[in-house]
Each structure stands twice: as C-alpha cells, then as structure tokens.
C-alpha cells in the first residue's frame, strides 16, 4: 500500500487527507505549525464521518485514526510514494520546500503541487526532481468534488503523468489534464468572474444575493461567484489575483477595492463567519 505525504494542514490539506483516509490510504500530514496540526487533527476527526455519510462510504473511525500520522517533521516523508503539497501561494516558500524535499524523498517519489495559480515550471526550475513534479489542483471541499485539474509542465515525464492519473482515478477523481500557465484554466477564468462580481457590488449595480441568483438560476451554476469567493476565502482570492496580476500586463487582474477593504477588515468569508454573507 502506498504512503502519501500531505504537506500543509490548512483547509485543502485537511480535505485531501480525508479523501485519502476514506480510501484506507496511509497518510503523513505535515505542517510547520504545531497548533495548526492540532486543529487539523480535530477537524479531520470531526468531519470524516460527515463527509463519508454524504458520500455513502462506510468507515471504521478507529482504524482511520491509526492510518494517519500528524507531524511537524518533514523527515517523516522520506519513504513517501507521493507528496501532495498544499502550502500557501508563495513561490519562495514553495521553492525552499522542494529543495528540501529533493534531498529527503525517494528517487521515484511523485510530487503533486496543489497550487492555485503559480506555474509549475516556476516552482520546478533548477530542481533535479522536476520530471516527477506536476500540478494537481484539487477543488474545495475536496471530499465532495469528483474532478481535479491536472497540470502537466513541460518537464513532467509521461510516465509520472500516467502514474499520477492512475492514482487519482483510484481516489475517485476525474482528472482533466491541461498545460502549464499562470492560473491554469479554472482560476484564470473563475477569479476574473469573482473579482468582476465584487466590482458590481461596490458600484451598487446589484446586491450579492442577486448576482449569485443570476448565475444559479440563469446559468445553472451550483454556487454564484460571491458564494464561491466566501467559500474559498477572500484573502485567498485577493492573493491569487495579486499573483496573476504579476504575470499578465494591464488591469485584467486589478483587485476590486471592496475586496481589499474586506480583507483588511478580516471579513474573509466562511472561515471568519462573515464575507458577502454571514455564517
């Protein structure tokens, strides 16, 4: 049985860990913040039964607890078969992490980068492991979304891509493979939509609930752009737009002033109890 290392114990790392545990896969969940590891342990134990019930999955909660190791020590990943990395969207931090991993992990380890918008080539450059690196953009909430955006960089070997797709299929994920580019497909489009919706609120054109209702009732979307922004976290939306703005000329990804204000006021959406809606 494969051992999977999950780096980053935030929202995405927790979701990925739950999806792995539901398939009885051995997990090593790593975060540099000891307190965050404690919070992740509590959240996983509280949510795995709920997510499993929603998906009709029978789980042995006690066995599941024994199938995951929580740690702040990256050395525990030395025998991992696959690493799924979910740290913050900071290219310097990601580069630093992968330079450490290339001296720790097995030569045949596969590295799945769960990034929102940073091109894989910018993370993989100058690394000896770049042929084993690819992007895997899981969607939130991970246990409930059956598709992933897989990003094949120019340096990603075909064998690694094939093995990664086989692994994701075993997780019950439908992989949609795209080529490497800032924001890839999903976030290059979706963040423009969310940002423009925020401009419309700020300009007084429409209320948040009416904007979302148009997308749900007229276009058949399950969630509107502002509900989606609240789910992702407005700070994450802002950071992603900022990074995208560095890659594209002009004002295409200019951050809406209302978004700037809401983040400054810590109204970040679901995780703080208030965004465009109250929770």
PDB file of C-alpha atoms in Angstrom:
ATOM      1  CA  UNK A   1       0.000   0.000   0.000  1.00  0.00           C
ATOM      2  CA  UNK A   2       1.248   3.484  -0.876  1.00  0.00           C
ATOM      3  CA  UNK A   3       2.151   6.031   1.760  1.00  0.00           C
ATOM      4  CA  UNK A   4       1.105   9.569   0.917  1.00  0.00           C
ATOM      5  CA  UNK A   5       2.639  12.686   2.389  1.00  0.00           C
ATOM      6  CA  UNK A   6       0.340  15.694   2.642  1.00  0.00           C
ATOM      7  CA  UNK A   7       2.155  18.962   3.310  1.00  0.00           C
ATOM      8  CA  UNK A   8       0.114  21.859   4.663  1.00  0.00           C
ATOM      9  CA  UNK A   9      -2.632  21.207   7.224  1.00  0.00           C
ATOM     10  CA  UNK A  10      -4.962  24.033   6.217  1.00  0.00           C
ATOM     11  CA  UNK A  11      -8.346  23.709   4.523  1.00  0.00           C
ATOM     12  CA  UNK A  12      -7.038  21.976   1.403  1.00  0.00           C
ATOM     13  CA  UNK A  13      -4.606  19.695   3.215  1.00  0.00           C
ATOM     14  CA  UNK A  14      -7.369  18.564   5.572  1.00  0.00           C
ATOM     15  CA  UNK A  15      -9.695  17.866   2.642  1.00  0.00           C
ATOM     16  CA  UNK A  16      -7.027  15.899   0.795  1.00  0.00           C
ATOM     17  CA  UNK A  17      -6.206  13.881   3.929  1.00  0.00           C
ATOM     18  CA  UNK A  18      -9.875  12.981   4.439  1.00  0.00           C
ATOM     19  CA  UNK A  19     -10.189  11.828   0.817  1.00  0.00           C
ATOM     20  CA  UNK A  20      -7.136   9.608   1.235  1.00  0.00           C
ATOM     21  CA  UNK A  21      -8.319   8.159   4.547  1.00  0.00           C
ATOM     22  CA  UNK A  22     -11.697   7.300   3.025  1.00  0.00           C
ATOM     23  CA  UNK A  23      -9.773   5.034   0.624  1.00  0.00           C
ATOM     24  CA  UNK A  24      -7.838   3.468   3.534  1.00  0.00           C
ATOM     25  CA  UNK A  25      -4.561   5.018   2.329  1.00  0.00           C
ATOM     26  CA  UNK A  26      -1.772   5.672   4.826  1.00  0.00           C
ATOM     27  CA  UNK A  27      -1.283   9.427   5.329  1.00  0.00           C
ATOM     28  CA  UNK A  28       1.503  11.563   6.783  1.00  0.00           C
ATOM     29  CA  UNK A  29       0.100  15.073   7.402  1.00  0.00           C
ATOM     30  CA  UNK A  30       2.842  17.663   7.883  1.00  0.00           C
ATOM     31  CA  UNK A  31       2.736  21.325   8.888  1.00  0.00           C
ATOM     32  CA  UNK A  32       5.402  23.569  10.405  1.00  0.00           C
ATOM     33  CA  UNK A  33       2.809  24.986  12.833  1.00  0.00           C
ATOM     34  CA  UNK A  34       2.226  22.621  15.766  1.00  0.00           C
ATOM     35  CA  UNK A  35      -1.018  24.377  16.699  1.00  0.00           C
ATOM     36  CA  UNK A  36      -2.328  24.006  13.148  1.00  0.00           C
ATOM     37  CA  UNK A  37      -1.560  20.293  13.279  1.00  0.00           C
ATOM     38  CA  UNK A  38      -3.698  20.074  16.432  1.00  0.00           C
ATOM     39  CA  UNK A  39      -6.552  21.944  14.767  1.00  0.00           C
ATOM     40  CA  UNK A  40      -6.304  19.735  11.683  1.00  0.00           C
ATOM     41  CA  UNK A  41      -6.467  16.561  13.790  1.00  0.00           C
ATOM     42  CA  UNK A  42      -9.654  17.778  15.482  1.00  0.00           C
ATOM     43  CA  UNK A  43     -11.239  18.848  12.196  1.00  0.00           C
ATOM     44  CA  UNK A  44     -10.423  15.587  10.414  1.00  0.00           C
ATOM     45  CA  UNK A  45     -11.826  13.502  13.273  1.00  0.00           C
ATOM     46  CA  UNK A  46     -14.972  15.647  13.340  1.00  0.00           C
ATOM     47  CA  UNK A  47     -15.576  15.828   9.594  1.00  0.00           C
ATOM     48  CA  UNK A  48     -14.574  12.464   8.154  1.00  0.00           C
ATOM     49  CA  UNK A  49     -17.750  10.754   9.372  1.00  0.00           C
ATOM     50  CA  UNK A  50     -19.911  13.565   7.962  1.00  0.00           C
ATOM     51  CA  UNK A  51     -18.238  13.552   4.546  1.00  0.00           C
ATOM     52  CA  UNK A  52     -18.337   9.753   4.429  1.00  0.00           C
ATOM     53  CA  UNK A  53     -22.033   9.711   5.263  1.00  0.00           C
ATOM     54  CA  UNK A  54     -22.714  12.227   2.486  1.00  0.00           C
ATOM     55  CA  UNK A  55     -20.861  10.004   0.001  1.00  0.00           C
ATOM     56  CA  UNK A  56     -22.304   6.720   1.296  1.00  0.00           C
ATOM     57  CA  UNK A  57     -18.888   5.463   2.422  1.00  0.00           C
ATOM     58  CA  UNK A  58     -18.561   3.073   5.369  1.00  0.00           C
ATOM     59  CA  UNK A  59     -15.528   3.842   7.521  1.00  0.00           C
ATOM     60  CA  UNK A  60     -14.008   2.433  10.677  1.00  0.00           C
ATOM     61  CA  UNK A  61     -13.243   5.617  12.609  1.00  0.00           C
ATOM     62  CA  UNK A  62     -10.800   3.906  14.971  1.00  0.00           C
ATOM     63  CA  UNK A  63      -8.872   2.291  12.129  1.00  0.00           C
ATOM     64  CA  UNK A  64      -8.854   5.626  10.314  1.00  0.00           C
ATOM     65  CA  UNK A  65      -7.222   7.331  13.304  1.00  0.00           C
ATOM     66  CA  UNK A  66      -4.436   4.736  13.187  1.00  0.00           C
ATOM     67  CA  UNK A  67      -3.889   5.351   9.469  1.00  0.00           C
ATOM     68  CA  UNK A  68      -2.689   8.947   9.765  1.00  0.00           C
ATOM     69  CA  UNK A  69       0.433  10.411  11.330  1.00  0.00           C
ATOM     70  CA  UNK A  70       0.431  14.088  12.310  1.00  0.00           C
ATOM     71  CA  UNK A  71       3.841  15.735  12.465  1.00  0.00           C
ATOM     72  CA  UNK A  72       5.883  18.913  12.111  1.00  0.00           C
ATOM     73  CA  UNK A  73       8.930  16.903  10.971  1.00  0.00           C
ATOM     74  CA  UNK A  74       9.408  16.827   7.201  1.00  0.00           C
ATOM     75  CA  UNK A  75      11.844  13.921   7.594  1.00  0.00           C
ATOM     76  CA  UNK A  76       8.856  11.623   8.161  1.00  0.00           C
ATOM     77  CA  UNK A  77       8.264  11.882   4.381  1.00  0.00           C
ATOM     78  CA  UNK A  78      11.476  10.088   3.397  1.00  0.00           C
ATOM     79  CA  UNK A  79       9.610   6.899   2.440  1.00  0.00           C
ATOM     80  CA  UNK A  80       6.511   8.539   0.948  1.00  0.00           C
ATOM     81  CA  UNK A  81       5.475   7.353  -2.506  1.00  0.00           C
ATOM     82  CA  UNK A  82       3.580  10.519  -3.362  1.00  0.00           C
ATOM     83  CA  UNK A  83       3.713  14.023  -1.884  1.00  0.00           C
ATOM     84  CA  UNK A  84       0.667  16.291  -2.167  1.00  0.00           C
ATOM     85  CA  UNK A  85       1.754  19.814  -1.276  1.00  0.00           C
ATOM     86  CA  UNK A  86      -0.767  22.453  -0.161  1.00  0.00           C
ATOM     87  CA  UNK A  87       1.240  25.289   1.389  1.00  0.00           C
ATOM     88  CA  UNK A  88       0.454  28.967   0.803  1.00  0.00           C
ATOM     89  CA  UNK A  89       0.759  30.618  -2.620  1.00  0.00           C
ATOM     90  CA  UNK A  90       4.275  31.900  -2.073  1.00  0.00           C
ATOM     91  CA  UNK A  91       6.804  30.902  -4.698  1.00  0.00           C
ATOM     92  CA  UNK A  92       9.827  31.492  -2.438  1.00  0.00           C
ATOM     93  CA  UNK A  93       8.374  29.201   0.234  1.00  0.00           C
ATOM     94  CA  UNK A  94       7.485  26.553  -2.329  1.00  0.00           C
ATOM     95  CA  UNK A  95      10.973  26.675  -3.880  1.00  0.00           C
ATOM     96  CA  UNK A  96      12.541  26.350  -0.428  1.00  0.00           C
ATOM     97  CA  UNK A  97      10.313  23.392   0.417  1.00  0.00           C
ATOM     98  CA  UNK A  98      11.075  21.462  -2.774  1.00  0.00           C
ATOM     99  CA  UNK A  99      14.809  21.996  -2.444  1.00  0.00           C
ATOM    100  CA  UNK A 100      14.482  20.291   0.945  1.00  0.00           C
ATOM    101  CA  UNK A 101      12.265  17.510  -0.403  1.00  0.00           C
ATOM    102  CA  UNK A 102      14.624  16.587  -3.233  1.00  0.00           C
ATOM    103  CA  UNK A 103      17.256  15.580  -0.674  1.00  0.00           C
ATOM    104  CA  UNK A 104      14.783  13.787   1.625  1.00  0.00           C
ATOM    105  CA  UNK A 105      12.384  11.815  -0.566  1.00  0.00           C
ATOM    106  CA  UNK A 106      12.799   8.612  -2.564  1.00  0.00           C
ATOM    107  CA  UNK A 107      14.057   8.976  -6.141  1.00  0.00           C
ATOM    108  CA  UNK A 108      10.776   7.665  -7.547  1.00  0.00           C
ATOM    109  CA  UNK A 109       8.533   9.846  -5.363  1.00  0.00           C
ATOM    110  CA  UNK A 110       5.890  11.823  -7.272  1.00  0.00           C
ATOM    111  CA  UNK A 111       5.266  15.436  -6.254  1.00  0.00           C
ATOM    112  CA  UNK A 112       1.752  16.806  -6.742  1.00  0.00           C
ATOM    113  CA  UNK A 113       1.662  20.588  -6.374  1.00  0.00           C
ATOM    114  CA  UNK A 114      -1.767  21.778  -5.256  1.00  0.00           C
ATOM    115  CA  UNK A 115      -1.274  25.389  -6.345  1.00  0.00           C
ATOM    116  CA  UNK A 116      -3.950  27.880  -7.335  1.00  0.00           C
ATOM    117  CA  UNK A 117      -2.075  29.906  -9.906  1.00  0.00           C
ATOM    118  CA  UNK A 118       1.749  29.682  -9.820  1.00  0.00           C
ATOM    119  CA  UNK A 119       3.072  27.968 -12.981  1.00  0.00           C
ATOM    120  CA  UNK A 120       4.630  24.585 -12.246  1.00  0.00           C
ATOM    121  CA  UNK A 121       7.732  25.498 -14.260  1.00  0.00           C
ATOM    122  CA  UNK A 122       8.465  28.378 -11.887  1.00  0.00           C
ATOM    123  CA  UNK A 123       8.371  26.025  -8.900  1.00  0.00           C
ATOM    124  CA  UNK A 124      10.246  23.162 -10.578  1.00  0.00           C
ATOM    125  CA  UNK A 125      13.075  25.131 -12.165  1.00  0.00           C
ATOM    126  CA  UNK A 126      16.592  24.156 -11.094  1.00  0.00           C
ATOM    127  CA  UNK A 127      15.308  21.046  -9.295  1.00  0.00           C
ATOM    128  CA  UNK A 128      16.611  17.557 -10.045  1.00  0.00           C
ATOM    129  CA  UNK A 129      13.132  16.170  -9.321  1.00  0.00           C
ATOM    130  CA  UNK A 130      11.286  18.321 -11.876  1.00  0.00           C
ATOM    131  CA  UNK A 131      10.443  15.330 -14.101  1.00  0.00           C
ATOM    132  CA  UNK A 132       8.470  13.955 -11.124  1.00  0.00           C
ATOM    133  CA  UNK A 133       6.557  17.188 -10.487  1.00  0.00           C
ATOM    134  CA  UNK A 134       3.106  18.137 -11.778  1.00  0.00           C
ATOM    135  CA  UNK A 135       0.220  20.289 -10.688  1.00  0.00           C
ATOM    136  CA  UNK A 136      -2.897  18.747  -9.175  1.00  0.00           C
ATOM    137  CA  UNK A 137      -5.489  21.394  -8.406  1.00  0.00           C
ATOM    138  CA  UNK A 138      -7.998  19.878  -6.005  1.00  0.00           C
ATOM    139  CA  UNK A 139     -11.253  21.774  -5.552  1.00  0.00           C
ATOM    140  CA  UNK A 140     -12.831  22.695  -2.213  1.00  0.00           C
ATOM    141  CA  UNK A 141     -14.400  20.773  -0.490  1.00  0.00           C
ATOM    142  CA  UNK A 142     -12.048  18.043  -1.688  1.00  0.00           C
ATOM    143  CA  UNK A 143     -14.055  15.021  -0.393  1.00  0.00           C
ATOM    144  CA  UNK A 144     -17.158  16.163  -2.291  1.00  0.00           C
ATOM    145  CA  UNK A 145     -15.683  17.266  -5.643  1.00  0.00           C
ATOM    146  CA  UNK A 146     -15.024  14.374  -8.016  1.00  0.00           C
ATOM    147  CA  UNK A 147     -12.824  16.218 -10.522  1.00  0.00           C
ATOM    148  CA  UNK A 148      -9.313  17.676 -10.383  1.00  0.00           C
ATOM    149  CA  UNK A 149      -7.404  19.937 -12.734  1.00  0.00           C
ATOM    150  CA  UNK A 150      -4.076  18.260 -13.532  1.00  0.00           C
ATOM    151  CA  UNK A 151      -1.304  20.496 -14.860  1.00  0.00           C
ATOM    152  CA  UNK A 152       1.389  18.886 -16.981  1.00  0.00           C
ATOM    153  CA  UNK A 153       4.539  21.002 -17.073  1.00  0.00           C
ATOM    154  CA  UNK A 154       6.996  20.720 -19.964  1.00  0.00           C
ATOM    155  CA  UNK A 155       9.365  18.881 -17.616  1.00  0.00           C
ATOM    156  CA  UNK A 156       6.767  16.373 -16.318  1.00  0.00           C
ATOM    157  CA  UNK A 157       7.560  12.905 -17.662  1.00  0.00           C
ATOM    158  CA  UNK A 158       4.805  10.957 -19.410  1.00  0.00           C
ATOM    159  CA  UNK A 159       5.367   8.014 -17.053  1.00  0.00           C
ATOM    160  CA  UNK A 160       4.866  10.197 -13.982  1.00  0.00           C
ATOM    161  CA  UNK A 161       1.746  11.727 -15.505  1.00  0.00           C
ATOM    162  CA  UNK A 162       0.296   8.291 -16.229  1.00  0.00           C
ATOM    163  CA  UNK A 163       1.044   7.048 -12.712  1.00  0.00           C
ATOM    164  CA  UNK A 164      -0.475  10.178 -11.182  1.00  0.00           C
ATOM    165  CA  UNK A 165      -3.654   9.821 -13.244  1.00  0.00           C
ATOM    166  CA  UNK A 166      -3.974   6.180 -12.184  1.00  0.00           C
ATOM    167  CA  UNK A 167      -3.587   7.164  -8.522  1.00  0.00           C
ATOM    168  CA  UNK A 168      -6.190   9.932  -8.824  1.00  0.00           C
ATOM    169  CA  UNK A 169      -8.595   7.546 -10.522  1.00  0.00           C
ATOM    170  CA  UNK A 170      -8.227   5.264  -7.501  1.00  0.00           C
ATOM    171  CA  UNK A 171      -9.252   8.220  -5.319  1.00  0.00           C
ATOM    172  CA  UNK A 172     -12.400   8.549  -7.394  1.00  0.00           C
ATOM    173  CA  UNK A 173     -11.200  11.723  -9.091  1.00  0.00           C
ATOM    174  CA  UNK A 174     -11.810  12.511 -12.759  1.00  0.00           C
ATOM    175  CA  UNK A 175      -8.605  14.153 -13.992  1.00  0.00           C
ATOM    176  CA  UNK A 176      -8.782  16.956 -16.547  1.00  0.00           C
ATOM    177  CA  UNK A 177      -5.286  17.497 -17.937  1.00  0.00           C
ATOM    178  CA  UNK A 178      -4.214  20.983 -19.065  1.00  0.00           C
ATOM    179  CA  UNK A 179      -0.898  22.578 -19.966  1.00  0.00           C
ATOM    180  CA  UNK A 180       1.106  24.810 -17.655  1.00  0.00           C
ATOM    181  CA  UNK A 181       0.125  28.503 -17.499  1.00  0.00           C
ATOM    182  CA  UNK A 182      -0.480  31.080 -14.726  1.00  0.00           C
ATOM    183  CA  UNK A 183      -3.834  30.273 -13.122  1.00  0.00           C
ATOM    184  CA  UNK A 184      -4.204  27.281 -15.462  1.00  0.00           C
ATOM    185  CA  UNK A 185      -7.839  27.138 -16.654  1.00  0.00           C
ATOM    186  CA  UNK A 186     -10.021  27.131 -13.545  1.00  0.00           C
ATOM    187  CA  UNK A 187      -8.581  30.081 -11.653  1.00  0.00           C
ATOM    188  CA  UNK A 188      -7.667  32.184 -14.661  1.00  0.00           C
ATOM    189  CA  UNK A 189     -11.380  32.284 -15.505  1.00  0.00           C
ATOM    190  CA  UNK A 190     -13.073  31.970 -12.100  1.00  0.00           C
ATOM    191  CA  UNK A 191     -11.095  34.711 -10.354  1.00  0.00           C
ATOM    192  CA  UNK A 192     -11.893  37.199 -13.088  1.00  0.00           C
ATOM    193  CA  UNK A 193     -15.563  36.359 -12.575  1.00  0.00           C
ATOM    194  CA  UNK A 194     -15.396  36.713  -8.782  1.00  0.00           C
ATOM    195  CA  UNK A 195     -13.450  39.974  -8.982  1.00  0.00           C
ATOM    196  CA  UNK A 196     -15.874  41.471 -11.502  1.00  0.00           C
ATOM    197  CA  UNK A 197     -18.826  40.447  -9.293  1.00  0.00           C
ATOM    198  CA  UNK A 198     -17.184  42.311  -6.389  1.00  0.00           C
ATOM    199  CA  UNK A 199     -16.798  45.407  -8.593  1.00  0.00           C
ATOM    200  CA  UNK A 200     -20.540  45.205  -9.342  1.00  0.00           C
ATOM    201  CA  UNK A 201     -21.396  45.133  -5.629  1.00  0.00           C
ATOM    202  CA  UNK A 202     -19.074  48.078  -4.943  1.00  0.00           C
ATOM    203  CA  UNK A 203     -20.603  50.075  -7.789  1.00  0.00           C
ATOM    204  CA  UNK A 204     -24.107  49.447  -6.446  1.00  0.00           C
ATOM    205  CA  UNK A 205     -25.220  47.647  -9.601  1.00  0.00           C
ATOM    206  CA  UNK A 206     -26.605  44.646  -7.703  1.00  0.00           C
ATOM    207  CA  UNK A 207     -26.676  43.034  -4.268  1.00  0.00           C
ATOM    208  CA  UNK A 208     -24.527  39.913  -3.649  1.00  0.00           C
ATOM    209  CA  UNK A 209     -27.544  37.597  -3.418  1.00  0.00           C
ATOM    210  CA  UNK A 210     -28.923  38.868  -6.746  1.00  0.00           C
ATOM    211  CA  UNK A 211     -25.611  38.422  -8.544  1.00  0.00           C
ATOM    212  CA  UNK A 212     -25.364  34.868  -7.249  1.00  0.00           C
ATOM    213  CA  UNK A 213     -29.008  34.176  -8.094  1.00  0.00           C
ATOM    214  CA  UNK A 214     -28.404  35.156 -11.736  1.00  0.00           C
ATOM    215  CA  UNK A 215     -25.572  32.629 -12.023  1.00  0.00           C
ATOM    216  CA  UNK A 216     -27.529  29.877 -10.297  1.00  0.00           C
ATOM    217  CA  UNK A 217     -30.925  30.406 -11.894  1.00  0.00           C
ATOM    218  CA  UNK A 218     -29.908  31.656 -15.338  1.00  0.00           C
ATOM    219  CA  UNK A 219     -26.694  29.712 -15.945  1.00  0.00           C
ATOM    220  CA  UNK A 220     -27.300  26.634 -13.807  1.00  0.00           C
ATOM    221  CA  UNK A 221     -24.258  27.117 -11.557  1.00  0.00           C
ATOM    222  CA  UNK A 222     -24.458  25.380  -8.177  1.00  0.00           C
ATOM    223  CA  UNK A 223     -22.946  28.432  -6.491  1.00  0.00           C
ATOM    224  CA  UNK A 224     -22.658  32.059  -7.506  1.00  0.00           C
ATOM    225  CA  UNK A 225     -19.299  33.871  -7.772  1.00  0.00           C
ATOM    226  CA  UNK A 226     -19.633  35.617  -4.408  1.00  0.00           C
ATOM    227  CA  UNK A 227     -20.711  32.460  -2.577  1.00  0.00           C
ATOM    228  CA  UNK A 228     -17.686  30.798  -4.155  1.00  0.00           C
ATOM    229  CA  UNK A 229     -15.389  33.611  -3.037  1.00  0.00           C
ATOM    230  CA  UNK A 230     -16.686  33.281   0.532  1.00  0.00           C
ATOM    231  CA  UNK A 231     -16.052  29.528   0.425  1.00  0.00           C
ATOM    232  CA  UNK A 232     -12.508  29.887  -0.902  1.00  0.00           C
ATOM    233  CA  UNK A 233     -11.663  32.740   1.458  1.00  0.00           C
ATOM    234  CA  UNK A 234     -11.482  36.372   0.335  1.00  0.00           C
ATOM    235  CA  UNK A 235      -7.845  36.594   1.411  1.00  0.00           C
ATOM    236  CA  UNK A 236      -7.008  33.659  -0.878  1.00  0.00           C
ATOM    237  CA  UNK A 237      -8.957  35.246  -3.742  1.00  0.00           C
ATOM    238  CA  UNK A 238      -7.067  38.519  -3.244  1.00  0.00           C
ATOM    239  CA  UNK A 239      -3.667  36.777  -3.084  1.00  0.00           C
ATOM    240  CA  UNK A 240      -4.424  34.787  -6.241  1.00  0.00           C
ATOM    241  CA  UNK A 241      -5.474  37.916  -8.144  1.00  0.00           C
ATOM    242  CA  UNK A 242      -2.302  39.650  -6.979  1.00  0.00           C
ATOM    243  CA  UNK A 243      -0.101  36.818  -8.248  1.00  0.00           C
ATOM    244  CA  UNK A 244      -1.996  36.650 -11.541  1.00  0.00           C
ATOM    245  CA  UNK A 245      -1.506  40.387 -11.969  1.00  0.00           C
ATOM    246  CA  UNK A 246       2.263  39.836 -11.904  1.00  0.00           C
ATOM    247  CA  UNK A 247       2.047  37.511 -14.912  1.00  0.00           C
ATOM    248  CA  UNK A 248      -0.331  39.484 -17.131  1.00  0.00           C
ATOM    249  CA  UNK A 249       0.057  43.049 -18.375  1.00  0.00           C
ATOM    250  CA  UNK A 250      -2.654  45.679 -17.984  1.00  0.00           C
ATOM    251  CA  UNK A 251      -5.512  45.839 -15.489  1.00  0.00           C
ATOM    252  CA  UNK A 252      -7.125  42.480 -16.218  1.00  0.00           C
ATOM    253  CA  UNK A 253      -6.488  41.246 -12.668  1.00  0.00           C
ATOM    254  CA  UNK A 254      -6.737  44.588 -10.859  1.00  0.00           C
ATOM    255  CA  UNK A 255      -8.145  43.831  -7.403  1.00  0.00           C
ATOM    256  CA  UNK A 256     -11.563  45.325  -6.648  1.00  0.00           C
ATOM    257  CA  UNK A 257     -11.264  47.998  -3.895  1.00  0.00           C
ATOM    258  CA  UNK A 258     -14.115  46.387  -1.949  1.00  0.00           C
ATOM    259  CA  UNK A 259     -12.162  43.125  -1.822  1.00  0.00           C
ATOM    260  CA  UNK A 260      -9.129  44.995  -0.472  1.00  0.00           C
ATOM    261  CA  UNK A 261     -11.293  46.578   2.248  1.00  0.00           C
ATOM    262  CA  UNK A 262     -12.986  43.333   3.265  1.00  0.00           C
ATOM    263  CA  UNK A 263      -9.662  41.523   3.636  1.00  0.00           C
ATOM    264  CA  UNK A 264      -8.236  44.433   5.680  1.00  0.00           C
ATOM    265  CA  UNK A 265     -11.294  44.170   7.975  1.00  0.00           C
ATOM    266  CA  UNK A 266     -10.806  40.376   8.270  1.00  0.00           C
ATOM    267  CA  UNK A 267     -14.187  39.658   6.700  1.00  0.00           C
ATOM    268  CA  UNK A 268     -12.854  36.677   4.771  1.00  0.00           C
ATOM    269  CA  UNK A 269     -15.985  34.584   4.205  1.00  0.00           C
ATOM    270  CA  UNK A 270     -16.951  31.299   5.814  1.00  0.00           C
ATOM    271  CA  UNK A 271     -13.751  30.875   7.818  1.00  0.00           C
ATOM    272  CA  UNK A 272     -14.297  34.122   9.763  1.00  0.00           C
ATOM    273  CA  UNK A 273     -18.103  33.949   9.839  1.00  0.00           C
ATOM    274  CA  UNK A 274     -18.623  36.939   7.575  1.00  0.00           C
ATOM    275  CA  UNK A 275     -17.889  37.832   3.985  1.00  0.00           C
ATOM    276  CA  UNK A 276     -20.523  38.724   1.436  1.00  0.00           C
ATOM    277  CA  UNK A 277     -22.818  36.632   3.625  1.00  0.00           C
ATOM    278  CA  UNK A 278     -22.981  35.870   7.349  1.00  0.00           C
ATOM    279  CA  UNK A 279     -22.309  32.311   8.547  1.00  0.00           C
TER     280      UNK A 279
END
